[in-house]
mmCIF file of C-alpha atoms in Angstrom:
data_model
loop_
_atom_site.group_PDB
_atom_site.id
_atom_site.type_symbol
_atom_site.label_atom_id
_atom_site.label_comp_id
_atom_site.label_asym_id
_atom_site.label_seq_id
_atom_site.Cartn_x
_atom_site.Cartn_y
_atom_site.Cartn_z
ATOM 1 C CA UNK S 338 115.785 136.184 79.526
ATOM 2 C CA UNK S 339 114.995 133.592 82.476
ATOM 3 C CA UNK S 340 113.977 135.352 85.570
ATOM 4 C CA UNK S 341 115.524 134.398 89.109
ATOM 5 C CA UNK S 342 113.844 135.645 92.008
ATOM 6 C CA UNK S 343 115.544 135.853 95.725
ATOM 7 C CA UNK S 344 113.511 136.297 98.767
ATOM 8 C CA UNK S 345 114.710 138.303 101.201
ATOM 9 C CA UNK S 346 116.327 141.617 99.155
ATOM 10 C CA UNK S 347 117.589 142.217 102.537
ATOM 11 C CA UNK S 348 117.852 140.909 106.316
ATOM 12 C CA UNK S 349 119.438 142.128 109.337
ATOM 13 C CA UNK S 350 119.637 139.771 112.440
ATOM 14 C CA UNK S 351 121.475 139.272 115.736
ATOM 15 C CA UNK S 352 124.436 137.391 115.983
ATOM 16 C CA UNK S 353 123.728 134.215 116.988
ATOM 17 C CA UNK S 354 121.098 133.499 114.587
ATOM 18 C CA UNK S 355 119.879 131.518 111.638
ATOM 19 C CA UNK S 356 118.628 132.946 109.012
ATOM 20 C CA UNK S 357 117.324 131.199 105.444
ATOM 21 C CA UNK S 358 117.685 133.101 101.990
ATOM 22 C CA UNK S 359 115.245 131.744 99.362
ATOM 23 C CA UNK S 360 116.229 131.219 95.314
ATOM 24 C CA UNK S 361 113.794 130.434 92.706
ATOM 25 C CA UNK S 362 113.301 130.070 89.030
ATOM 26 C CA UNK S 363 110.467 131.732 87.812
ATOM 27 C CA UNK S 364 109.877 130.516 84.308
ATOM 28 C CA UNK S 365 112.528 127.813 83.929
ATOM 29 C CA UNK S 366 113.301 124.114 85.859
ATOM 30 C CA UNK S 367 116.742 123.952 87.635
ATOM 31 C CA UNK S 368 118.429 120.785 88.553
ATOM 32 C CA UNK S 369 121.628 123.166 89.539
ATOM 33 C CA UNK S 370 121.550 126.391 91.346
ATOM 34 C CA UNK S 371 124.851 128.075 92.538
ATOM 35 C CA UNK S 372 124.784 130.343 95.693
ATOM 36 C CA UNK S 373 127.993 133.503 95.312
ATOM 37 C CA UNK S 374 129.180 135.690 98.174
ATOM 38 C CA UNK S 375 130.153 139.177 96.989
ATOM 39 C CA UNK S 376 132.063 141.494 99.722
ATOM 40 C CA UNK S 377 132.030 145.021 98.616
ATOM 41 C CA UNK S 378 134.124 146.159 96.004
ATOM 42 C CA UNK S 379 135.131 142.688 95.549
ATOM 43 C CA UNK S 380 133.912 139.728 92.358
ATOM 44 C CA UNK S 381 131.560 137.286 93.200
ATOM 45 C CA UNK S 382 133.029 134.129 94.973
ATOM 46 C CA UNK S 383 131.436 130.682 94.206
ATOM 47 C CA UNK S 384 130.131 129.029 97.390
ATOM 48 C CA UNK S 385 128.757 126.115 96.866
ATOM 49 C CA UNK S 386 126.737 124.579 94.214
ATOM 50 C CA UNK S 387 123.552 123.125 94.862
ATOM 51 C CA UNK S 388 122.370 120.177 93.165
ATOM 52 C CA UNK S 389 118.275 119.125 92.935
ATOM 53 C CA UNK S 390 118.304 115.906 94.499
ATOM 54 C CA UNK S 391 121.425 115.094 95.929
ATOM 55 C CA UNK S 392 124.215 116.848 97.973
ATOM 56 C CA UNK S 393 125.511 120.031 97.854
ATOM 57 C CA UNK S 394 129.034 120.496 96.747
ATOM 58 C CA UNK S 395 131.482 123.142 98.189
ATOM 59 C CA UNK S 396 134.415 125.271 97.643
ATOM 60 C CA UNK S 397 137.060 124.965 99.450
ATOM 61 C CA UNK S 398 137.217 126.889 102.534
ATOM 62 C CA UNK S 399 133.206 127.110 102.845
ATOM 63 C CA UNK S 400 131.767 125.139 106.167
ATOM 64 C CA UNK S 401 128.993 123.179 105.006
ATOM 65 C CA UNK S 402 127.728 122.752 108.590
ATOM 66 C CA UNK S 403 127.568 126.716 108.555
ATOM 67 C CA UNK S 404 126.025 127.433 104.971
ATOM 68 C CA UNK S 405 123.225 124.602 104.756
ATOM 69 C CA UNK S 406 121.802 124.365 101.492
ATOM 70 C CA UNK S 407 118.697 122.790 100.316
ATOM 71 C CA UNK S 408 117.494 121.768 96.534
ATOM 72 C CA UNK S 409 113.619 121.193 97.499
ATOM 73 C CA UNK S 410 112.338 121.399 94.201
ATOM 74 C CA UNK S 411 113.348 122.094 90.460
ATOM 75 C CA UNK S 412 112.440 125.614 90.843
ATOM 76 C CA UNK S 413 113.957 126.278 94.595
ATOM 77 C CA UNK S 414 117.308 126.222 96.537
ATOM 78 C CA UNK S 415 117.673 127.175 100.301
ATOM 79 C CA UNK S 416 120.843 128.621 101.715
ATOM 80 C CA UNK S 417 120.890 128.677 105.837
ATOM 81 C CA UNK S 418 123.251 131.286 107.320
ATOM 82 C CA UNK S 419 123.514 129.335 110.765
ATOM 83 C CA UNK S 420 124.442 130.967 114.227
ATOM 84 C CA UNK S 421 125.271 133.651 111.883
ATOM 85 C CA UNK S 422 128.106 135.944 112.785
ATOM 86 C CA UNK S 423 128.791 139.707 111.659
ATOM 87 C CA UNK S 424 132.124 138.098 109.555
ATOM 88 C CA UNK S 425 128.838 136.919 107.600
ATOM 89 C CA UNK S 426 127.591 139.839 106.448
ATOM 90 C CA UNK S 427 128.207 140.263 103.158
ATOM 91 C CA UNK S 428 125.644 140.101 100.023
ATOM 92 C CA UNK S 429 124.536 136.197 98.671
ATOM 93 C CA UNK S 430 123.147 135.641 94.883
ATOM 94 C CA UNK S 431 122.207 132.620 93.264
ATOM 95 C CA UNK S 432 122.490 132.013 89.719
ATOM 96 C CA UNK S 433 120.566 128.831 87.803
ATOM 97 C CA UNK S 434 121.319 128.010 84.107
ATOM 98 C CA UNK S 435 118.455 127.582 81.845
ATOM 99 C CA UNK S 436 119.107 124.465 80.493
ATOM 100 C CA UNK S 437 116.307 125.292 77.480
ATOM 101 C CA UNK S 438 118.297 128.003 76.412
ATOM 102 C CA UNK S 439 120.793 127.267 73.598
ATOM 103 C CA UNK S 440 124.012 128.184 75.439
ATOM 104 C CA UNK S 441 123.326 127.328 78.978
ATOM 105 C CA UNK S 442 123.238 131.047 80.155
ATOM 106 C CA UNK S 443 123.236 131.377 83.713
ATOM 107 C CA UNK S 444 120.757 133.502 84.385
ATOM 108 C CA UNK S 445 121.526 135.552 88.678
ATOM 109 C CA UNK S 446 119.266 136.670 91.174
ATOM 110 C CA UNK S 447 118.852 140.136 92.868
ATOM 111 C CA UNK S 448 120.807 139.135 95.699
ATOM 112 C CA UNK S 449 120.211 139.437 99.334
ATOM 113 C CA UNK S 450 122.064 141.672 101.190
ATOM 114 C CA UNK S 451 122.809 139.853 104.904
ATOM 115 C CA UNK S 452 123.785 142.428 107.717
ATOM 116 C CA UNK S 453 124.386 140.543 111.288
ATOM 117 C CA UNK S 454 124.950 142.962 114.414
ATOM 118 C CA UNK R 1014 143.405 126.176 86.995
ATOM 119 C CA UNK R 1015 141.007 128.777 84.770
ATOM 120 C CA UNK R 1016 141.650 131.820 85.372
ATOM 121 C CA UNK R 1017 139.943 134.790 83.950
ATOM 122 C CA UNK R 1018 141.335 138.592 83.971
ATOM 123 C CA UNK R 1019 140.119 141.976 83.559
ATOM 124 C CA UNK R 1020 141.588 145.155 82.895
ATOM 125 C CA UNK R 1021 140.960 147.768 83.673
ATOM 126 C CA UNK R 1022 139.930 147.892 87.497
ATOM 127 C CA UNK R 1023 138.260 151.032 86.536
ATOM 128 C CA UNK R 1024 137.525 153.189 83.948
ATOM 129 C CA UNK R 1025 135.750 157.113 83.533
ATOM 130 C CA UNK R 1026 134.688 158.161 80.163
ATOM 131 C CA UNK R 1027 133.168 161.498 79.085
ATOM 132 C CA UNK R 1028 130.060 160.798 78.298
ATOM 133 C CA UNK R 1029 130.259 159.669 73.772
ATOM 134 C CA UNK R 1030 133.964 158.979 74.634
ATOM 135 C CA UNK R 1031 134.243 155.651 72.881
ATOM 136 C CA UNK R 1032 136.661 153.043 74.648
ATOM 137 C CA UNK R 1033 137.050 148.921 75.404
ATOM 138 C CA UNK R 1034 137.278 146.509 78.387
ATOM 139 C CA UNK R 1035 139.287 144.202 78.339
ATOM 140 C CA UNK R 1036 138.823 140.109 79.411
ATOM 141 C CA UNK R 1037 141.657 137.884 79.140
ATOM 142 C CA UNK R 1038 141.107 134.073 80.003
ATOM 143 C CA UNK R 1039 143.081 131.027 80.602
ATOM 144 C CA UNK R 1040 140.087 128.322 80.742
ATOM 145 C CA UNK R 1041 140.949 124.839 79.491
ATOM 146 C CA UNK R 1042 138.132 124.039 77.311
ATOM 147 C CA UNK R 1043 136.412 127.194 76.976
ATOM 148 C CA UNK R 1044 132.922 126.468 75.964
ATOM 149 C CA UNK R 1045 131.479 130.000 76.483
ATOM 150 C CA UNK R 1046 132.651 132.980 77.100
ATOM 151 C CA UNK R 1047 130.169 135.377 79.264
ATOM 152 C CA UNK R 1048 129.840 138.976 80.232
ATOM 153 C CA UNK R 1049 127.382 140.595 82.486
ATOM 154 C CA UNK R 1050 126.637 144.087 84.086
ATOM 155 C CA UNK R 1051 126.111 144.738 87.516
ATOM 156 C CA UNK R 1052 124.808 147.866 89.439
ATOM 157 C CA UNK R 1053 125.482 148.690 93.038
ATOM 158 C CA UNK R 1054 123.272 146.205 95.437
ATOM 159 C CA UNK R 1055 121.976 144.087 92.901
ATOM 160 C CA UNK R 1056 122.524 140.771 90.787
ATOM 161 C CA UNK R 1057 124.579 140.327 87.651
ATOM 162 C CA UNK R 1058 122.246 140.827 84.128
ATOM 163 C CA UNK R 1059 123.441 139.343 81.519
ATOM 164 C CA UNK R 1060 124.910 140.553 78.316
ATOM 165 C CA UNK R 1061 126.231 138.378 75.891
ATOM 166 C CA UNK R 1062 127.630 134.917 75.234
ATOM 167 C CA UNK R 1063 130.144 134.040 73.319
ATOM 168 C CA UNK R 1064 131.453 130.763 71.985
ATOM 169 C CA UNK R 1065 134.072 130.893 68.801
ATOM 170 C CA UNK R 1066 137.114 132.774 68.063
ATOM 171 C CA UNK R 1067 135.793 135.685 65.677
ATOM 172 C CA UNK R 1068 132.185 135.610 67.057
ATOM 173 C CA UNK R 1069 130.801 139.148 68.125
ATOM 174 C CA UNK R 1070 127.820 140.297 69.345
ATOM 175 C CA UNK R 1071 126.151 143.855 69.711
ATOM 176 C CA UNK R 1072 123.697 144.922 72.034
ATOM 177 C CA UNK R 1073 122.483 149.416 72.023
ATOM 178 C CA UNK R 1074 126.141 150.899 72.446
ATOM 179 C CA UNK R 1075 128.019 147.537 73.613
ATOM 180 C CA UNK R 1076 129.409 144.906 71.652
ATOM 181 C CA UNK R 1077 131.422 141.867 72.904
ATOM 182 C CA UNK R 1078 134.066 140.122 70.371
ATOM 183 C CA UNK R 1079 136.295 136.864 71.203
ATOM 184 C CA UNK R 1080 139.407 136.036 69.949
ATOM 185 C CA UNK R 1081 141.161 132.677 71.717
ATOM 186 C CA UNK R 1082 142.757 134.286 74.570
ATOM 187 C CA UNK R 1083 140.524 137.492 75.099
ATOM 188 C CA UNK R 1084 138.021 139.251 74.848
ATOM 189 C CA UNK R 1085 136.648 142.376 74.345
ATOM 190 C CA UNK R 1086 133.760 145.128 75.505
ATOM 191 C CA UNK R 1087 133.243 148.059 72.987
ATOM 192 C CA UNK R 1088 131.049 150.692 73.935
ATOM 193 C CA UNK R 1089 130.215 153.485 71.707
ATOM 194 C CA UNK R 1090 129.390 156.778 72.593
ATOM 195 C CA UNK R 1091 128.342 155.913 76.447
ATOM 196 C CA UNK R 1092 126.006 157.650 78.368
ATOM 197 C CA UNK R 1093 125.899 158.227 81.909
ATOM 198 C CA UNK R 1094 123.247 155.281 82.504
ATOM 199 C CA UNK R 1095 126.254 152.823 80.885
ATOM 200 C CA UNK R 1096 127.992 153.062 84.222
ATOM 201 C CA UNK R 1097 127.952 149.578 86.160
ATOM 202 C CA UNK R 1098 130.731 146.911 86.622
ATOM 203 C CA UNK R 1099 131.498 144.760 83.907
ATOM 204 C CA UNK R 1100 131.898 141.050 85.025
ATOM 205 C CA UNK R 1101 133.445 138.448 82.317
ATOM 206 C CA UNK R 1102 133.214 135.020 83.368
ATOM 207 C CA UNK R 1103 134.276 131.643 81.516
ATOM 208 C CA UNK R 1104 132.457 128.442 81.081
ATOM 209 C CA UNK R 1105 134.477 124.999 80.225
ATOM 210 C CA UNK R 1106 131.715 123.227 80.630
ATOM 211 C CA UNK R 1107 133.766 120.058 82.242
ATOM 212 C CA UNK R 1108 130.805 118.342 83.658
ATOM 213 C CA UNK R 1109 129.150 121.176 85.484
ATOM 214 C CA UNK R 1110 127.578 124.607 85.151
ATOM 215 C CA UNK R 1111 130.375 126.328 86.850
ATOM 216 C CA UNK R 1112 131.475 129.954 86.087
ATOM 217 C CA UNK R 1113 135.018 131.360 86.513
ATOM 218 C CA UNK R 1114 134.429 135.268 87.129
ATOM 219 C CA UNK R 1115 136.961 137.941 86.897
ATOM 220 C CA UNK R 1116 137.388 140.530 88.951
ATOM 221 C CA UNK R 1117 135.406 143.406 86.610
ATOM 222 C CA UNK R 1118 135.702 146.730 85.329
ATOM 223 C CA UNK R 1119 133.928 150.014 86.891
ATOM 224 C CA UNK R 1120 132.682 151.694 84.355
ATOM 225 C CA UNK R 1121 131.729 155.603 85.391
ATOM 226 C CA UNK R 1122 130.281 157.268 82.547
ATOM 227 C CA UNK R 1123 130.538 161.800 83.277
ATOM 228 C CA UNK R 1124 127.956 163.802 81.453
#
């Protein structure tokens, strides 16, 4: 299957802080990346989806001027934890779906676990 | 609005004790019908797709089968390494990529 790759596996910062969580495709192009917040025990929750090219759109109830997200290339999406608060720890994966494929499979990454003090 | 539930919240087998999960959907449109495992701390893998009423699919000791309101995770004989959570998640396919997850299934498999 198509590999996604996040970058950091793990992070622990101050409140007050930014701090940037890195998805990429490995072996496929992605025009559409979707960043999930999973709180333990709980499903994954559907943040926002990032698009390659133009805005980001978000659920409802996620601040866009606190989650910044970034499509920089067909192959990488940015999510920005600003002035990050310990309400924001929780654990972010991205997903991308590999348009070559013949069902549109969306393929997640690792996840990065986010731990603010 | 699609809606996508799972049953049950959790589940321990004996390890060979055969059972089913259970994924029941309400998703206008369903294009595809998805389930993934996921261990503690880390991403979703995916399993299987499916995309017609009667489709299944079989993968080692799991295999996924659709009707048009549900569907269903058979695994055979588990072993202790089957243990995860079970995500099912639906796809209409209405102009974007988006997924509708339920809630999953712990699956604890005792030796």
């Amino acid at each position: 299957g198509a590999v996604v790759s996040q970058h950091p596996s793990w992070v622990i910062c101050k409140s007050g802080t930014s701090v940037k969580i890195e998805c990429r495709s490995l072996d496929f192009q992605a025009t559409t990346m979707f960043w999930y917040r999973q709180f333990p025990k709980q499903s994954l929750m559907l943040m926002a989806t990032s698009n390659e090219g133009s805005k980001a759109t978000y659920e409802q109830g996620v601040e866009k001027d606190k989650f910044l997200i970034n499509h920089a290339s067909l192959t990488l999406s940015t999510l920005t934890v600003t002035s990050a608060h310990p309400e924001d720890s929780s654990f972010y994966i991205c997903s991308a779906p590999n348009r070559q494929g013949p069902y549109n499979e969306q393929f997640f990454g690792p996840g990065t676990r986010l731990t603010v003090l | 609005e699609d809606q996508v539930t799972q049953s049950p919240e959790a589940l321990r087998l004996q390890e060979g004790e055969s059972s089913s999960l259970n994924c029941s959907y309400t998703v206008s449109g369903l294009r595809g019908l998805f389930w993934y495992r996921q261990d503690p701390g880390k991403g979703p893998e995916f399993l299987f797709t499916l995309y017609s009423a009667g489709e299944e699919k079989e993968k080692e000791r799991l295999k996924a089968t659709l009707t048009k309101k549900e569907s269903f995770l058979h695994i055979t004989a588990p072993k202790p390494e089957d243990s995860a959570t079970y995500l099912c998640a639906g796809y209409s396919g209405a102009g974007s990529y988006q997924l509708t997850f339920g809630k999953g299934t712990k699956l604890s498999v005792i030796p």
